[in-house]
Short mmCIF file of C-alpha atoms in Angstrom, two decimals:
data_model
loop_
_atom_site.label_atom_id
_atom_site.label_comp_id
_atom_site.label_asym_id
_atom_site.label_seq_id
_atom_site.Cartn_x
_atom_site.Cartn_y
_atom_site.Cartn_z
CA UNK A 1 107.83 -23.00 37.06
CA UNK A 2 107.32 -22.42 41.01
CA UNK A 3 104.46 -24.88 42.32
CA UNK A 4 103.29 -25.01 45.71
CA UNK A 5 100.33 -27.33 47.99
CA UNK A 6 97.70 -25.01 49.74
CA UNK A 7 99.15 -24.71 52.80
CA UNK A 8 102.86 -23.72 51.69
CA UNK A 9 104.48 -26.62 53.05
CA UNK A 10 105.37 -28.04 50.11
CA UNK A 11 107.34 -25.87 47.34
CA UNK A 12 109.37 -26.88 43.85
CA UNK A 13 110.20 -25.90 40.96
CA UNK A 14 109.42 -27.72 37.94
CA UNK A 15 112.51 -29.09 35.70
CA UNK A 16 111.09 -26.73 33.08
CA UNK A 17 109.52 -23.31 31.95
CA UNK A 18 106.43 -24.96 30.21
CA UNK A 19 104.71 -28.51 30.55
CA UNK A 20 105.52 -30.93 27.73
CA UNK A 21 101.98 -31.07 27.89
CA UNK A 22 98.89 -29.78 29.59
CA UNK A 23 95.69 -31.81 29.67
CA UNK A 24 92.50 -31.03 31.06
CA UNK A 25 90.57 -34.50 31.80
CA UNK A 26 86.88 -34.55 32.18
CA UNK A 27 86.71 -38.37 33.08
CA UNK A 28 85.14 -39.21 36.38
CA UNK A 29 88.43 -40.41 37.77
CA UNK A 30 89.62 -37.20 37.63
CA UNK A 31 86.43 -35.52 38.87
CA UNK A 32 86.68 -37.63 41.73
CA UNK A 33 89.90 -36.60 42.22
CA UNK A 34 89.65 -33.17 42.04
CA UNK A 35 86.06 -32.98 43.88
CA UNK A 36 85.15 -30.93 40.55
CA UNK A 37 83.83 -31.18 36.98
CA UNK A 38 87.65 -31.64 36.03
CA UNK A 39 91.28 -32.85 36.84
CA UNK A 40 94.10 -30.83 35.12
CA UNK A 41 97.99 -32.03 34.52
CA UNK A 42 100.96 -30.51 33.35
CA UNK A 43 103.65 -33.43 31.49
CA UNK A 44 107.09 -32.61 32.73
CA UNK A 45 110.35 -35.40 32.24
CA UNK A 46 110.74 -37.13 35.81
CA UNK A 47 112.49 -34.83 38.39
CA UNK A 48 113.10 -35.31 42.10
CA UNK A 49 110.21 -35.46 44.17
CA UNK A 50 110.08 -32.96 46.98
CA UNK A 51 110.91 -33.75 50.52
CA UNK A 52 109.10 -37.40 51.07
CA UNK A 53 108.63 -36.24 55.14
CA UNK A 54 106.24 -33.65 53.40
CA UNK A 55 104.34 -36.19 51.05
CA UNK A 56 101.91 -38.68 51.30
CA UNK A 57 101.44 -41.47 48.68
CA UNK A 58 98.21 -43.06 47.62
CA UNK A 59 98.37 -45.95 44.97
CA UNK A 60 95.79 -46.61 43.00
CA UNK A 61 95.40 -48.89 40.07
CA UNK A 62 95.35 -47.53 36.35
CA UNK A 63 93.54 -49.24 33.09
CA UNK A 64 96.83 -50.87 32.32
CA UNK A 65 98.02 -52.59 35.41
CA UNK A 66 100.15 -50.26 36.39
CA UNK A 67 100.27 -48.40 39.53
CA UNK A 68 99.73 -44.35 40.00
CA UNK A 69 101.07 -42.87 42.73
CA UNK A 70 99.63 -39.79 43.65
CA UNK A 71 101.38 -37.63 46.01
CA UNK A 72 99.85 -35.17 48.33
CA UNK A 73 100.63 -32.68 51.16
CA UNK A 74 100.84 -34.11 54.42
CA UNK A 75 99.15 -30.64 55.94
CA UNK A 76 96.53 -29.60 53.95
CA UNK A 77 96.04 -32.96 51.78
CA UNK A 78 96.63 -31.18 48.34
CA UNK A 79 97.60 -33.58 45.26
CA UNK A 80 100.73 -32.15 43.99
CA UNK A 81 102.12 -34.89 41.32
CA UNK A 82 101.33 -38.06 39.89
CA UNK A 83 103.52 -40.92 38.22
CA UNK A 84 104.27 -44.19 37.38
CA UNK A 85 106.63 -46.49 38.17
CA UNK A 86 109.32 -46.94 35.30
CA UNK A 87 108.01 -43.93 33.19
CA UNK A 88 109.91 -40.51 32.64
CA UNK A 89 107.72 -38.43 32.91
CA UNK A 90 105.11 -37.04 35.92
CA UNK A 91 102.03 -35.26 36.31
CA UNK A 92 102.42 -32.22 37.98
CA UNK A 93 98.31 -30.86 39.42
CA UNK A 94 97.75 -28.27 37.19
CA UNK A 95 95.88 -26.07 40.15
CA UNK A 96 99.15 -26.43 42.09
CA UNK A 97 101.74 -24.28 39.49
CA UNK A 98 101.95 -20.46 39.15
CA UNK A 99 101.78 -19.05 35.38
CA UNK A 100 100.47 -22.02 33.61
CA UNK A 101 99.52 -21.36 29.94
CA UNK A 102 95.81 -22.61 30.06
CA UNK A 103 95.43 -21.64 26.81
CA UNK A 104 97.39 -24.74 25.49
CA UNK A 105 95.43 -27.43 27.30
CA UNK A 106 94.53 -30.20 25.37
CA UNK A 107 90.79 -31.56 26.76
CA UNK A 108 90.35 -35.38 26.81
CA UNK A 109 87.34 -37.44 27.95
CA UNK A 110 85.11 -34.68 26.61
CA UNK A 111 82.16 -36.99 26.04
CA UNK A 112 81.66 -36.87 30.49
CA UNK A 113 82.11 -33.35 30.39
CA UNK A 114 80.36 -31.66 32.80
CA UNK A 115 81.03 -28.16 31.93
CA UNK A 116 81.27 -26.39 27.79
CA UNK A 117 84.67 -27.24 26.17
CA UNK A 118 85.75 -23.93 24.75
CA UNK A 119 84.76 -23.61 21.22
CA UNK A 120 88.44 -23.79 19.66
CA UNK A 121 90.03 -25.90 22.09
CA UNK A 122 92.12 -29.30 21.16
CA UNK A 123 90.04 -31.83 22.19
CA UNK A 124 89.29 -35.49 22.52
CA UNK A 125 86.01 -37.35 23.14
CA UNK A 126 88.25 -40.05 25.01
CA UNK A 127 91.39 -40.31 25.72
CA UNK A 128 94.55 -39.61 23.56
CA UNK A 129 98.08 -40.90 23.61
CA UNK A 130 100.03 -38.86 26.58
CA UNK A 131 102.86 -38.29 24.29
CA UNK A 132 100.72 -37.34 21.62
CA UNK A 133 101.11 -33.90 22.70
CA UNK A 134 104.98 -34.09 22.88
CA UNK A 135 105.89 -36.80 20.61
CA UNK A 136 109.44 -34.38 19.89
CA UNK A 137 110.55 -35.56 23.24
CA UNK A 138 109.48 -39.16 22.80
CA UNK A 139 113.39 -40.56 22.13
CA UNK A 140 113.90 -39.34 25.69
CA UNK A 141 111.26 -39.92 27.83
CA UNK A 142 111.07 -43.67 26.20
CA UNK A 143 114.09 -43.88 28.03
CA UNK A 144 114.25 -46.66 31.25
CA UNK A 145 113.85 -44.65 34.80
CA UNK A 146 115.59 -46.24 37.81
CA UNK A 147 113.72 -45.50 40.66
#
């Protein structure tokens, strides 16, 4: 799938034709994030970042200890992908990828929504398991990642 910041500076392709997963959060830590009522991210197995000269990184804590890096355009300041240290996997912005399937989106955090969940949507009141959603390609995304 072709993805792309605002501004165009930043361009890649994802390392496949559909997310593993697609989750639309409504949890304030992804409303702050996004500057909206929700965050959105496609699952995709680990792939080569785009040019680093064209990202910025902000690290913030998650629930676990862990660190998220969040990458953004350098230009126009648009969050592109997020990931963790040692995992295989990354969040790629949902906002930021042409032809996504929205139809698929799982909704988590629904109990802080701050807009109607559609009526026959997947949903959770809090979170779910990441890999809940693509628990066929567990073996392989369990898998170490050198960094």
């Amino acid at each position: 799938m072709d993805a792309s910041c605002q501004c165009g500076a930043v361009t890649f392709k994802t390392p496949l034709r559909h997310p593993l997963a697609l989750y639309i959060c409504h949890c304030a830590e992804c409303r702050r994030q996004t500057s909206s009522a929700f965050g959105v991210s496609a699952i995709f197995p680990r792939f080569p970042l785009p040019s680093e000269a064209l990202l910025s990184c902000y690290k913030r804590p998650n629930p676990n200890g862990e660190f998220l890096e969040c990458y953004f355009c350098k230009q126009c300041g648009t969050r592109l992908i997020h990931c963790t240290a040692g995992k295989n996997f990354v969040s790629v912005k949902g906002g930021c990828i042409e032809g996504l399937d929205w139809s698929k989106a799982i909704h988590i955090w629904t109990k802080s929504a701050m807009v109607p969940i559609p009526e026959n949507a997947t949903c959770s009141e809090e979170e779910c398991s990441v890999f809940d959603a693509f628990s066929s390609s567990q073996e392989t995304l369990d898998q170490p990642h050198n960094t």
